PDB file of C-alpha atoms in Angstrom:
ATOM      1  CA  UNK A  74    -104.154 -77.586  -2.015  1.00 66.00           C
ATOM      2  CA  UNK A  75    -101.629 -75.593  -0.236  1.00 75.00           C
ATOM      3  CA  UNK A  76    -104.014 -71.493   0.682  1.00 82.00           C
ATOM      4  CA  UNK A  77     -99.679 -70.430   0.821  1.00 81.00           C
ATOM      5  CA  UNK A  78    -100.095 -70.268  -3.106  1.00 82.00           C
ATOM      6  CA  UNK A  79    -103.001 -68.916  -3.326  1.00 80.00           C
ATOM      7  CA  UNK A  80    -101.039 -65.103  -4.807  1.00 73.00           C
ATOM      8  CA  UNK A  81    -103.187 -62.576  -6.556  1.00 73.00           C
ATOM      9  CA  UNK A  82    -101.767 -59.796  -6.269  1.00 79.00           C
ATOM     10  CA  UNK A  83     -98.416 -60.079  -3.055  1.00 91.00           C
ATOM     11  CA  UNK A  84     -95.597 -58.597  -4.489  1.00 94.00           C
ATOM     12  CA  UNK A  85     -93.091 -61.112  -6.014  1.00 92.00           C
ATOM     13  CA  UNK A  86     -89.621 -61.081  -7.718  1.00 93.00           C
ATOM     14  CA  UNK A  87     -87.879 -63.875 -10.032  1.00 93.00           C
ATOM     15  CA  UNK A  88     -88.346 -65.974 -12.483  1.00 93.00           C
ATOM     16  CA  UNK A  89     -92.226 -67.534 -12.314  1.00 92.00           C
ATOM     17  CA  UNK A  90     -91.158 -70.603 -14.112  1.00 94.00           C
ATOM     18  CA  UNK A  91     -88.232 -70.919 -11.720  1.00 94.00           C
ATOM     19  CA  UNK A  92     -86.960 -74.245  -9.939  1.00 94.00           C
ATOM     20  CA  UNK A  93     -87.823 -72.876  -6.287  1.00 95.00           C
ATOM     21  CA  UNK A  94     -91.015 -71.246  -5.476  1.00 94.00           C
ATOM     22  CA  UNK A  95     -91.100 -69.753  -2.621  1.00 95.00           C
ATOM     23  CA  UNK A  96     -93.706 -67.834  -0.531  1.00 96.00           C
ATOM     24  CA  UNK A  97     -92.787 -65.529   2.549  1.00 97.00           C
ATOM     25  CA  UNK A  98     -95.396 -64.959   5.572  1.00 97.00           C
ATOM     26  CA  UNK A  99     -93.777 -62.116   7.103  1.00 98.00           C
ATOM     27  CA  UNK A 100     -94.447 -59.156   9.821  1.00 98.00           C
ATOM     28  CA  UNK A 101     -92.668 -56.004   9.423  1.00 97.00           C
ATOM     29  CA  UNK A 102     -92.649 -55.445  13.147  1.00 96.00           C
ATOM     30  CA  UNK A 103     -91.646 -59.223  13.725  1.00 96.00           C
ATOM     31  CA  UNK A 104     -87.544 -58.885  14.776  1.00 96.00           C
ATOM     32  CA  UNK A 105     -86.998 -62.355  13.045  1.00 96.00           C
ATOM     33  CA  UNK A 106     -88.387 -61.328   9.600  1.00 97.00           C
ATOM     34  CA  UNK A 107     -86.293 -57.762  10.105  1.00 96.00           C
ATOM     35  CA  UNK A 108     -83.007 -59.852  10.027  1.00 95.00           C
ATOM     36  CA  UNK A 109     -84.318 -62.118   7.342  1.00 96.00           C
ATOM     37  CA  UNK A 110     -85.578 -58.925   5.133  1.00 96.00           C
ATOM     38  CA  UNK A 111     -82.057 -58.631   4.230  1.00 94.00           C
ATOM     39  CA  UNK A 112     -81.117 -61.802   3.514  1.00 96.00           C
ATOM     40  CA  UNK A 113     -83.962 -61.994   0.965  1.00 93.00           C
ATOM     41  CA  UNK A 114     -82.821 -59.224  -0.820  1.00 93.00           C
ATOM     42  CA  UNK A 115     -79.485 -60.773  -1.386  1.00 95.00           C
ATOM     43  CA  UNK A 116     -81.393 -63.384  -2.762  1.00 94.00           C
ATOM     44  CA  UNK A 117     -83.061 -61.803  -4.994  1.00 92.00           C
ATOM     45  CA  UNK A 118     -79.808 -60.233  -6.462  1.00 94.00           C
ATOM     46  CA  UNK A 119     -77.710 -63.342  -6.512  1.00 95.00           C
ATOM     47  CA  UNK A 120     -80.171 -65.899  -8.152  1.00 94.00           C
ATOM     48  CA  UNK A 121     -82.989 -64.023  -9.750  1.00 90.00           C
ATOM     49  CA  UNK A 122     -83.358 -67.184 -12.311  1.00 93.00           C
ATOM     50  CA  UNK A 123     -83.585 -70.034  -9.238  1.00 94.00           C
ATOM     51  CA  UNK A 124     -86.668 -68.110  -7.492  1.00 95.00           C
ATOM     52  CA  UNK A 125     -89.677 -67.263  -7.823  1.00 94.00           C
ATOM     53  CA  UNK A 126     -90.371 -65.100  -4.280  1.00 95.00           C
ATOM     54  CA  UNK A 127     -93.704 -63.803  -3.103  1.00 95.00           C
ATOM     55  CA  UNK A 128     -94.378 -61.813  -0.116  1.00 97.00           C
ATOM     56  CA  UNK A 129     -97.288 -62.326   1.966  1.00 97.00           C
ATOM     57  CA  UNK A 130     -98.863 -60.287   5.319  1.00 97.00           C
ATOM     58  CA  UNK A 131     -99.178 -62.166   8.506  1.00 98.00           C
ATOM     59  CA  UNK A 132     -99.353 -58.878  10.925  1.00 97.00           C
ATOM     60  CA  UNK A 133     -99.339 -60.731  14.597  1.00 96.00           C
ATOM     61  CA  UNK A 134    -101.518 -57.785  15.240  1.00 93.00           C
ATOM     62  CA  UNK A 135    -101.507 -59.015  19.265  1.00 94.00           C
ATOM     63  CA  UNK A 136     -97.751 -58.842  19.738  1.00 95.00           C
ATOM     64  CA  UNK A 137     -96.805 -55.723  16.880  1.00 96.00           C
ATOM     65  CA  UNK A 138     -99.411 -52.849  16.933  1.00 96.00           C
ATOM     66  CA  UNK A 139     -98.033 -51.780  14.117  1.00 97.00           C
ATOM     67  CA  UNK A 140     -97.655 -54.350  12.000  1.00 97.00           C
ATOM     68  CA  UNK A 141    -101.039 -54.165   9.995  1.00 98.00           C
ATOM     69  CA  UNK A 142    -100.589 -50.674   9.352  1.00 98.00           C
ATOM     70  CA  UNK A 143     -97.190 -51.273   7.887  1.00 98.00           C
ATOM     71  CA  UNK A 144     -98.826 -54.168   5.548  1.00 98.00           C
ATOM     72  CA  UNK A 145    -100.795 -51.287   4.779  1.00 98.00           C
ATOM     73  CA  UNK A 146     -97.722 -49.282   3.453  1.00 98.00           C
ATOM     74  CA  UNK A 147     -96.665 -52.240   1.639  1.00 98.00           C
ATOM     75  CA  UNK A 148     -99.563 -52.890  -0.270  1.00 97.00           C
ATOM     76  CA  UNK A 149     -99.623 -49.268  -0.859  1.00 98.00           C
ATOM     77  CA  UNK A 150     -96.399 -49.329  -2.113  1.00 98.00           C
ATOM     78  CA  UNK A 151     -97.217 -51.761  -4.335  1.00 97.00           C
ATOM     79  CA  UNK A 152     -99.504 -49.726  -6.154  1.00 96.00           C
ATOM     80  CA  UNK A 153     -97.109 -47.878  -7.173  1.00 97.00           C
ATOM     81  CA  UNK A 154     -94.117 -50.106  -8.800  1.00 96.00           C
ATOM     82  CA  UNK A 155     -92.223 -49.716  -5.352  1.00 97.00           C
ATOM     83  CA  UNK A 156     -93.084 -52.741  -2.849  1.00 97.00           C
ATOM     84  CA  UNK A 157     -89.580 -53.568  -2.190  1.00 96.00           C
ATOM     85  CA  UNK A 158     -88.227 -50.278  -1.576  1.00 97.00           C
ATOM     86  CA  UNK A 159     -91.072 -49.683   1.406  1.00 98.00           C
ATOM     87  CA  UNK A 160     -90.425 -53.493   2.602  1.00 97.00           C
ATOM     88  CA  UNK A 161     -86.157 -52.037   3.077  1.00 97.00           C
ATOM     89  CA  UNK A 162     -87.584 -48.472   4.809  1.00 97.00           C
ATOM     90  CA  UNK A 163     -90.131 -50.268   6.786  1.00 98.00           C
ATOM     91  CA  UNK A 164     -88.065 -53.587   8.022  1.00 97.00           C
ATOM     92  CA  UNK A 165     -84.529 -51.333   8.492  1.00 96.00           C
ATOM     93  CA  UNK A 166     -87.349 -48.451  10.831  1.00 97.00           C
ATOM     94  CA  UNK A 167     -88.604 -51.267  12.610  1.00 93.00           C
ATOM     95  CA  UNK A 168     -89.199 -49.475  15.760  1.00 93.00           C
ATOM     96  CA  UNK A 169     -90.688 -46.756  14.209  1.00 96.00           C
ATOM     97  CA  UNK A 170     -93.753 -47.217  12.132  1.00 97.00           C
ATOM     98  CA  UNK A 171     -96.006 -44.201  13.681  1.00 97.00           C
ATOM     99  CA  UNK A 172     -98.207 -43.615  10.942  1.00 98.00           C
ATOM    100  CA  UNK A 173     -96.413 -39.810  10.312  1.00 98.00           C
ATOM    101  CA  UNK A 174     -93.182 -42.138  10.077  1.00 98.00           C
ATOM    102  CA  UNK A 175     -94.893 -44.393   7.159  1.00 98.00           C
ATOM    103  CA  UNK A 176     -95.569 -41.420   5.467  1.00 98.00           C
ATOM    104  CA  UNK A 177     -92.438 -39.481   5.939  1.00 98.00           C
ATOM    105  CA  UNK A 178     -91.115 -42.948   3.905  1.00 98.00           C
ATOM    106  CA  UNK A 179     -93.405 -42.752   1.330  1.00 98.00           C
ATOM    107  CA  UNK A 180     -92.029 -39.242   0.248  1.00 98.00           C
ATOM    108  CA  UNK A 181     -88.437 -41.014   0.679  1.00 98.00           C
ATOM    109  CA  UNK A 182     -88.856 -43.551  -2.149  1.00 98.00           C
ATOM    110  CA  UNK A 183     -90.516 -41.415  -4.034  1.00 98.00           C
ATOM    111  CA  UNK A 184     -93.910 -42.610  -4.218  1.00 98.00           C
ATOM    112  CA  UNK A 185     -96.565 -40.108  -5.273  1.00 98.00           C
ATOM    113  CA  UNK A 186     -97.780 -38.905  -1.752  1.00 98.00           C
ATOM    114  CA  UNK A 187    -101.758 -37.620  -2.547  1.00 98.00           C
ATOM    115  CA  UNK A 188    -101.870 -41.418  -3.866  1.00 98.00           C
ATOM    116  CA  UNK A 189    -100.418 -43.313  -1.130  1.00 98.00           C
ATOM    117  CA  UNK A 190    -101.726 -41.131   1.779  1.00 98.00           C
ATOM    118  CA  UNK A 191    -104.927 -41.792   0.514  1.00 98.00           C
ATOM    119  CA  UNK A 192    -104.599 -45.780  -0.046  1.00 98.00           C
ATOM    120  CA  UNK A 193    -103.257 -45.949   3.288  1.00 98.00           C
ATOM    121  CA  UNK A 194    -105.633 -43.329   5.055  1.00 98.00           C
ATOM    122  CA  UNK A 195    -108.838 -45.735   3.263  1.00 98.00           C
ATOM    123  CA  UNK A 196    -107.046 -49.059   4.379  1.00 97.00           C
ATOM    124  CA  UNK A 197    -107.429 -50.145   1.378  1.00 97.00           C
ATOM    125  CA  UNK A 198    -105.662 -53.037   1.475  1.00 97.00           C
ATOM    126  CA  UNK A 199    -107.241 -54.462   4.648  1.00 97.00           C
ATOM    127  CA  UNK A 200    -109.179 -57.184   3.324  1.00 96.00           C
ATOM    128  CA  UNK A 201    -105.784 -58.421   1.723  1.00 95.00           C
ATOM    129  CA  UNK A 202    -104.247 -58.283   4.154  1.00 97.00           C
ATOM    130  CA  UNK A 203    -106.503 -60.230   6.254  1.00 96.00           C
ATOM    131  CA  UNK A 204    -107.211 -62.584   3.286  1.00 95.00           C
ATOM    132  CA  UNK A 205    -103.118 -63.373   3.006  1.00 96.00           C
ATOM    133  CA  UNK A 206    -103.478 -64.126   7.335  1.00 96.00           C
ATOM    134  CA  UNK A 207    -106.427 -66.724   6.499  1.00 95.00           C
ATOM    135  CA  UNK A 208    -104.421 -68.557   3.873  1.00 95.00           C
ATOM    136  CA  UNK A 209    -101.432 -68.842   6.158  1.00 96.00           C
ATOM    137  CA  UNK A 210    -103.490 -69.924   9.790  1.00 96.00           C
ATOM    138  CA  UNK A 211    -105.256 -72.095   6.920  1.00 95.00           C
ATOM    139  CA  UNK A 212    -101.962 -73.420   5.256  1.00 95.00           C
ATOM    140  CA  UNK A 213    -100.786 -73.925   8.937  1.00 96.00           C
ATOM    141  CA  UNK A 214     -98.759 -70.658   9.848  1.00 97.00           C
ATOM    142  CA  UNK A 215     -98.444 -69.604  13.676  1.00 96.00           C
ATOM    143  CA  UNK A 216     -95.650 -67.473  13.716  1.00 96.00           C
ATOM    144  CA  UNK A 217     -93.153 -65.186  11.330  1.00 98.00           C
ATOM    145  CA  UNK A 218     -91.128 -65.223   9.299  1.00 98.00           C
ATOM    146  CA  UNK A 219     -92.466 -68.912   8.093  1.00 98.00           C
ATOM    147  CA  UNK A 220     -91.296 -69.955   4.321  1.00 97.00           C
ATOM    148  CA  UNK A 221     -93.525 -72.808   2.210  1.00 96.00           C
ATOM    149  CA  UNK A 222     -90.521 -73.311  -0.468  1.00 95.00           C
ATOM    150  CA  UNK A 223     -92.107 -75.980  -3.743  1.00 94.00           C
ATOM    151  CA  UNK A 224     -94.950 -76.353  -0.973  1.00 92.00           C
ATOM    152  CA  UNK A 225     -92.481 -77.871   1.936  1.00 94.00           C
ATOM    153  CA  UNK A 226     -93.257 -75.229   5.147  1.00 96.00           C
ATOM    154  CA  UNK A 227     -90.264 -74.043   6.742  1.00 96.00           C
ATOM    155  CA  UNK A 228     -90.343 -71.876   9.786  1.00 97.00           C
ATOM    156  CA  UNK A 229     -87.899 -69.009  11.252  1.00 96.00           C
ATOM    157  CA  UNK A 230     -84.975 -67.911   9.727  1.00 95.00           C
ATOM    158  CA  UNK A 231     -83.576 -69.155   7.214  1.00 96.00           C
ATOM    159  CA  UNK A 232     -79.637 -68.158   7.653  1.00 96.00           C
ATOM    160  CA  UNK A 233     -78.192 -67.682   4.122  1.00 96.00           C
ATOM    161  CA  UNK A 234     -75.687 -70.826   3.668  1.00 96.00           C
ATOM    162  CA  UNK A 235     -78.925 -72.717   4.106  1.00 96.00           C
ATOM    163  CA  UNK A 236     -80.618 -70.948   1.030  1.00 96.00           C
ATOM    164  CA  UNK A 237     -77.154 -71.667  -0.707  1.00 95.00           C
ATOM    165  CA  UNK A 238     -77.456 -75.365  -0.288  1.00 95.00           C
ATOM    166  CA  UNK A 239     -81.562 -75.325  -1.000  1.00 94.00           C
ATOM    167  CA  UNK A 240     -80.798 -73.408  -4.191  1.00 94.00           C
ATOM    168  CA  UNK A 241     -77.613 -75.710  -4.875  1.00 93.00           C
ATOM    169  CA  UNK A 242     -79.962 -78.759  -4.869  1.00 91.00           C
ATOM    170  CA  UNK A 243     -82.917 -77.393  -7.354  1.00 84.00           C
ATOM    171  CA  UNK A 244     -82.998 -78.441 -10.400  1.00 76.00           C
TER     172      UNK A 244
END
């Protein structure tokens, strides 16, 4: 059993019965995850029926000291149904991820700030993020982004042309 697919409360988009089941392990402070984030959003817009995409946290805390806090922010935004808005904000501002910056982004995307701050300050999703990371490690993830496409591991940012080929072959 591939633990990469042990997705409980992770943010997802697309069609649950799609021919392509994609899981991404990513880090909000990683330049390669950041590069890929715009590609992912384009996939979301262009192929909503062909893919089912799940985002999982894999903060590389040794090299990205703010990645864990950013992952918390994503989870707390997801609680209010705004994960993808927070996802975009964090990646667009990856060099500015202090707690104050993150709380400002929460306001900017229209979250209930009292609920968000409580969630964020209590590190409510600490175990969830550690669970994602543990599943990733068990599935062979070492860096970000790492994708699982119908169970097959693909490491590194995938250009849109390659996604188009993968999607065109999916039945």
